[in-house]
Amino acid sequence: NAGVTQTPKFQVLKTGQSMTLQCAQDMNHEYMSWYRQDPGMGLRLIHYSVGAGITDQGEVPNGYNVSRSTTEDFPLRLLSAAPSQTSVYFCASSYSAGSLEQYFGPGTRLTVT
Amino acid sequence: TQLLEQSPQFLSIQEGENLTVYCNSSSVFSSLQWYRQEPGEGPVLLVTVVTGGEVKKLKRLTFQFGDARKDSSLHITAAQTGDTGLYLCAGARASGSRLTFGEGTQLTVNP
């Protein structure tokens, strides 16, 4: 099993550009989520999904969209990138919303200039 | 305002020393987790504690959940350079609810 995979590993965008961060898992997990990690602020939840076709907002959803058309994939879209979105983004999955063990991907480091 | 406060934020020690990292909150959590994150990688779960007063050991690491389920500690005995990393605590307010993460403790163990 590959676990949770994320692409790209690094990305540089100009302000106003859009892009999609990819996340996939091969563990048949129902629950998937996106976090951003900034220095001194820990991990903050952006969006999450409890199953295919179901998504909901987390703590910091503004400027991001998600969709969950399959169990395996959970892409994160930046609609119009801003310098405040410079961060490291992590995708995570777990067996269910109530499962205590989350598996994290390796992260995408995004810089917006 | 951070729901989970970790201290210290940075810790640099020599190999062989002992250390304790704290995770505190004014809120009650149904469960609390500790993760370790190495540079360029995602966090990896070390332990989950769910019962007030619970103590779990993982080799040289000892995790404790406070009696009131508002705080937790991670104690490392005889630290090794391989223990270097960012240690994150994360709590769930209720079963099945979303995790809230602390800001992390960056540990550096020097040879």
Short mmCIF file of C-alpha atoms in Angstrom, two decimals:
data_model
loop_
_atom_site.label_atom_id
_atom_site.label_comp_id
_atom_site.label_asym_id
_atom_site.label_seq_id
_atom_site.Cartn_x
_atom_site.Cartn_y
_atom_site.Cartn_z
CA ASN A 1 0.00 0.00 0.00
CA ALA A 2 1.20 3.52 -0.82
CA GLY A 3 -0.83 5.02 2.04
CA VAL A 4 -1.62 8.70 1.52
CA THR A 5 0.05 10.34 -1.46
CA GLN A 6 0.17 14.04 -2.32
CA THR A 7 1.27 15.89 -5.43
CA PRO A 8 3.05 18.10 -6.11
CA LYS A 9 5.72 18.16 -3.37
CA PHE A 10 6.56 21.82 -4.03
CA GLN A 11 4.71 24.58 -5.89
CA VAL A 12 5.24 28.28 -6.50
CA LEU A 13 2.29 30.37 -7.64
CA LYS A 14 1.77 34.01 -8.46
CA THR A 15 -0.99 35.93 -6.70
CA GLY A 16 -4.31 35.31 -8.44
CA GLN A 17 -3.38 31.98 -10.02
CA SER A 18 -5.41 28.88 -9.33
CA MET A 19 -4.27 25.33 -8.80
CA THR A 20 -5.29 21.95 -7.42
CA LEU A 21 -3.40 20.00 -4.79
CA GLN A 22 -3.92 16.29 -5.28
CA CYS A 23 -4.45 13.74 -2.50
CA ALA A 24 -5.11 10.03 -2.84
CA GLN A 25 -5.28 7.10 -0.43
CA ASP A 26 -5.42 3.37 -1.13
CA MET A 27 -6.58 2.20 2.29
CA ASN A 28 -10.33 2.46 1.57
CA HIS A 29 -10.66 5.10 4.28
CA GLU A 30 -13.97 6.93 4.55
CA TYR A 31 -12.66 10.06 6.28
CA MET A 32 -10.26 12.44 4.56
CA SER A 33 -9.14 15.93 5.50
CA TRP A 34 -6.90 18.81 4.52
CA TYR A 35 -4.76 20.79 6.96
CA ARG A 36 -2.39 23.68 6.60
CA GLN A 37 0.67 24.02 8.82
CA ASP A 38 2.17 27.40 9.61
CA PRO A 39 5.01 28.17 12.04
CA GLY A 40 3.81 28.48 15.63
CA MET A 41 0.22 27.58 14.73
CA GLY A 42 0.18 23.81 14.53
CA LEU A 43 -2.12 22.14 12.03
CA ARG A 44 -5.40 23.85 11.15
CA LEU A 45 -8.26 22.02 9.46
CA ILE A 46 -9.34 23.45 6.09
CA HIS A 47 -11.97 21.01 4.80
CA TYR A 48 -12.93 17.44 5.50
CA SER A 49 -15.03 14.63 4.06
CA VAL A 50 -16.76 11.76 5.83
CA GLY A 51 -17.34 9.85 2.61
CA ALA A 52 -17.71 10.12 -1.15
CA GLY A 53 -20.01 12.98 -2.09
CA ILE A 54 -19.89 14.58 1.37
CA THR A 55 -17.65 17.51 2.31
CA ASP A 56 -17.71 20.12 5.04
CA GLN A 57 -15.76 23.16 6.17
CA GLY A 58 -13.12 23.11 8.84
CA GLU A 59 -11.52 25.92 10.81
CA VAL A 60 -10.00 27.90 7.90
CA PRO A 61 -11.97 27.16 4.69
CA ASN A 62 -11.93 30.56 2.97
CA GLY A 63 -10.17 30.57 -0.40
CA TYR A 64 -10.29 26.79 -0.79
CA ASN A 65 -12.69 24.33 -2.41
CA VAL A 66 -12.86 20.56 -2.20
CA SER A 67 -14.82 17.74 -3.77
CA ARG A 68 -14.99 14.00 -3.07
CA SER A 69 -16.21 12.13 -6.14
CA THR A 70 -14.49 8.87 -5.15
CA THR A 71 -13.42 7.27 -1.87
CA GLU A 72 -9.77 7.42 -2.93
CA ASP A 73 -9.33 11.05 -4.02
CA PHE A 74 -9.78 14.35 -2.21
CA PRO A 75 -8.35 17.30 -4.20
CA LEU A 76 -7.97 20.77 -2.71
CA ARG A 77 -8.47 23.74 -5.05
CA LEU A 78 -7.09 27.20 -4.54
CA LEU A 79 -9.37 29.50 -6.48
CA SER A 80 -7.25 32.66 -6.56
CA ALA A 81 -3.99 32.26 -4.68
CA ALA A 82 -2.96 34.88 -2.13
CA PRO A 83 0.35 35.30 -0.25
CA SER A 84 -1.52 34.40 2.98
CA GLN A 85 -1.97 30.91 1.53
CA THR A 86 1.77 30.29 1.57
CA SER A 87 1.99 27.23 3.80
CA VAL A 88 2.60 23.52 3.96
CA TYR A 89 -0.52 21.52 3.17
CA PHE A 90 -1.19 18.05 4.52
CA CYS A 91 -3.84 15.58 3.51
CA ALA A 92 -4.88 12.93 6.03
CA SER A 93 -7.20 9.96 6.08
CA SER A 94 -8.70 7.61 8.64
CA TYR A 95 -10.99 4.59 8.58
CA SER A 96 -13.96 6.66 9.72
CA ALA A 97 -14.75 10.03 11.29
CA GLY A 98 -14.70 8.38 14.70
CA SER A 99 -11.41 6.60 14.12
CA LEU A 100 -8.64 7.86 16.36
CA GLU A 101 -5.75 7.09 14.00
CA GLN A 102 -5.12 9.48 11.14
CA TYR A 103 -2.59 8.81 8.40
CA PHE A 104 -0.90 11.86 6.92
CA GLY A 105 0.58 12.39 3.48
CA PRO A 106 4.08 13.87 2.99
CA GLY A 107 2.80 17.38 2.39
CA THR A 108 2.88 20.03 -0.34
CA ARG A 109 4.94 23.17 0.27
CA LEU A 110 3.20 26.07 -1.47
CA THR A 111 4.66 29.53 -1.94
CA VAL A 112 2.53 32.36 -3.32
CA THR A 113 4.43 35.43 -4.51
CA THR B 1 -6.53 31.57 21.05
CA GLN B 2 -4.97 28.12 20.89
CA LEU B 3 -7.25 25.48 22.43
CA LEU B 4 -4.26 23.24 23.15
CA GLU B 5 -1.12 24.93 24.49
CA GLN B 6 2.16 23.08 24.22
CA SER B 7 5.27 23.88 26.21
CA PRO B 8 8.04 24.42 25.72
CA GLN B 9 7.85 25.59 22.13
CA PHE B 10 11.55 24.77 21.56
CA LEU B 11 13.79 22.37 23.46
CA SER B 12 17.47 21.63 22.78
CA ILE B 13 19.16 18.99 24.91
CA GLN B 14 22.15 16.66 24.90
CA GLU B 15 21.91 12.99 24.10
CA GLY B 16 21.21 10.95 27.24
CA GLU B 17 19.18 13.63 29.02
CA ASN B 18 15.55 13.25 30.05
CA LEU B 19 12.81 15.67 29.02
CA THR B 20 9.12 16.33 29.41
CA VAL B 21 6.80 18.10 26.99
CA TYR B 22 3.42 19.39 28.11
CA CYS B 23 0.05 19.83 26.39
CA ASN B 24 -2.50 21.85 28.35
CA SER B 25 -6.05 23.06 27.85
CA SER B 26 -8.93 24.53 29.81
CA SER B 27 -11.26 22.19 27.90
CA VAL B 28 -12.01 18.52 28.45
CA PHE B 29 -11.07 16.10 25.69
CA SER B 30 -12.49 12.63 25.07
CA SER B 31 -9.15 11.54 23.66
CA LEU B 32 -5.73 12.98 23.10
CA GLN B 33 -3.02 11.99 20.67
CA TRP B 34 0.69 12.62 20.28
CA TYR B 35 2.35 12.78 16.87
CA ARG B 36 5.97 13.15 15.79
CA GLN B 37 6.85 14.97 12.60
CA GLU B 38 10.23 14.94 10.87
CA PRO B 39 11.33 17.61 8.35
CA GLY B 40 9.66 17.25 4.97
CA GLU B 41 7.23 14.60 6.18
CA GLY B 42 3.74 14.39 7.60
CA PRO B 43 2.99 13.75 11.28
CA VAL B 44 3.06 10.13 12.44
CA LEU B 45 0.84 8.98 15.28
CA LEU B 46 2.74 7.83 18.39
CA VAL B 47 -0.06 7.15 20.86
CA THR B 48 -3.71 7.77 21.71
CA VAL B 49 -4.91 8.13 25.31
CA VAL B 50 -8.61 8.02 26.14
CA THR B 51 -8.95 7.49 29.91
CA GLY B 52 -8.25 10.11 32.57
CA GLY B 53 -5.04 9.21 34.44
CA GLU B 54 -3.98 6.78 31.73
CA VAL B 55 -0.26 6.15 31.29
CA LYS B 56 1.15 4.52 28.17
CA LYS B 57 4.74 3.56 27.49
CA LEU B 58 6.37 3.25 24.10
CA LYS B 59 9.97 2.14 24.68
CA ARG B 60 11.65 5.25 26.16
CA LEU B 61 8.56 7.43 25.73
CA THR B 62 5.94 7.71 28.49
CA PHE B 63 2.61 9.42 27.81
CA GLN B 64 0.17 10.50 30.49
CA PHE B 65 -3.39 11.80 30.24
CA GLY B 66 -4.44 14.05 33.11
CA ASP B 67 -7.09 12.87 35.54
CA ALA B 68 -9.46 15.61 34.39
CA ARG B 69 -8.69 14.89 30.71
CA LYS B 70 -7.57 18.49 30.15
CA ASP B 71 -3.83 17.95 29.84
CA SER B 72 -1.19 15.46 28.81
CA SER B 73 2.54 15.02 29.02
CA LEU B 74 5.20 13.22 27.04
CA HIS B 75 8.35 12.16 28.89
CA ILE B 76 11.41 10.87 27.04
CA THR B 77 14.08 9.00 28.97
CA ALA B 78 17.71 9.03 27.81
CA ALA B 79 17.01 11.02 24.65
CA GLN B 80 18.71 9.97 21.42
CA THR B 81 19.49 12.03 18.31
CA GLY B 82 16.81 10.05 16.50
CA ASP B 83 14.20 11.59 18.82
CA THR B 84 14.74 14.96 17.13
CA GLY B 85 11.54 16.26 15.57
CA LEU B 86 8.36 18.26 16.06
CA TYR B 87 6.04 16.75 18.66
CA LEU B 88 2.38 17.61 18.28
CA CYS B 89 -0.51 16.91 20.60
CA ALA B 90 -4.03 16.74 19.23
CA GLY B 91 -7.34 16.36 21.02
CA ALA B 92 -10.90 15.41 20.17
CA ARG B 93 -13.60 17.16 22.23
CA ALA B 94 -16.03 14.29 21.67
CA SER B 95 -15.93 10.88 20.10
CA GLY B 96 -15.92 11.27 16.33
CA SER B 97 -15.30 15.01 16.43
CA ARG B 98 -12.54 16.78 14.57
CA LEU B 99 -9.05 16.95 15.99
CA THR B 100 -7.60 20.18 17.36
CA PHE B 101 -3.81 20.40 17.23
CA GLY B 102 -1.39 22.19 19.51
CA GLU B 103 1.31 24.37 17.98
CA GLY B 104 4.01 21.78 18.59
CA THR B 105 7.28 21.40 20.48
CA GLN B 106 10.43 21.37 18.37
CA LEU B 107 12.89 18.99 20.03
CA THR B 108 16.57 18.90 19.07
CA VAL B 109 18.78 16.23 20.62
CA ASN B 110 22.45 17.03 20.15
CA PRO B 111 25.13 14.29 20.02
#
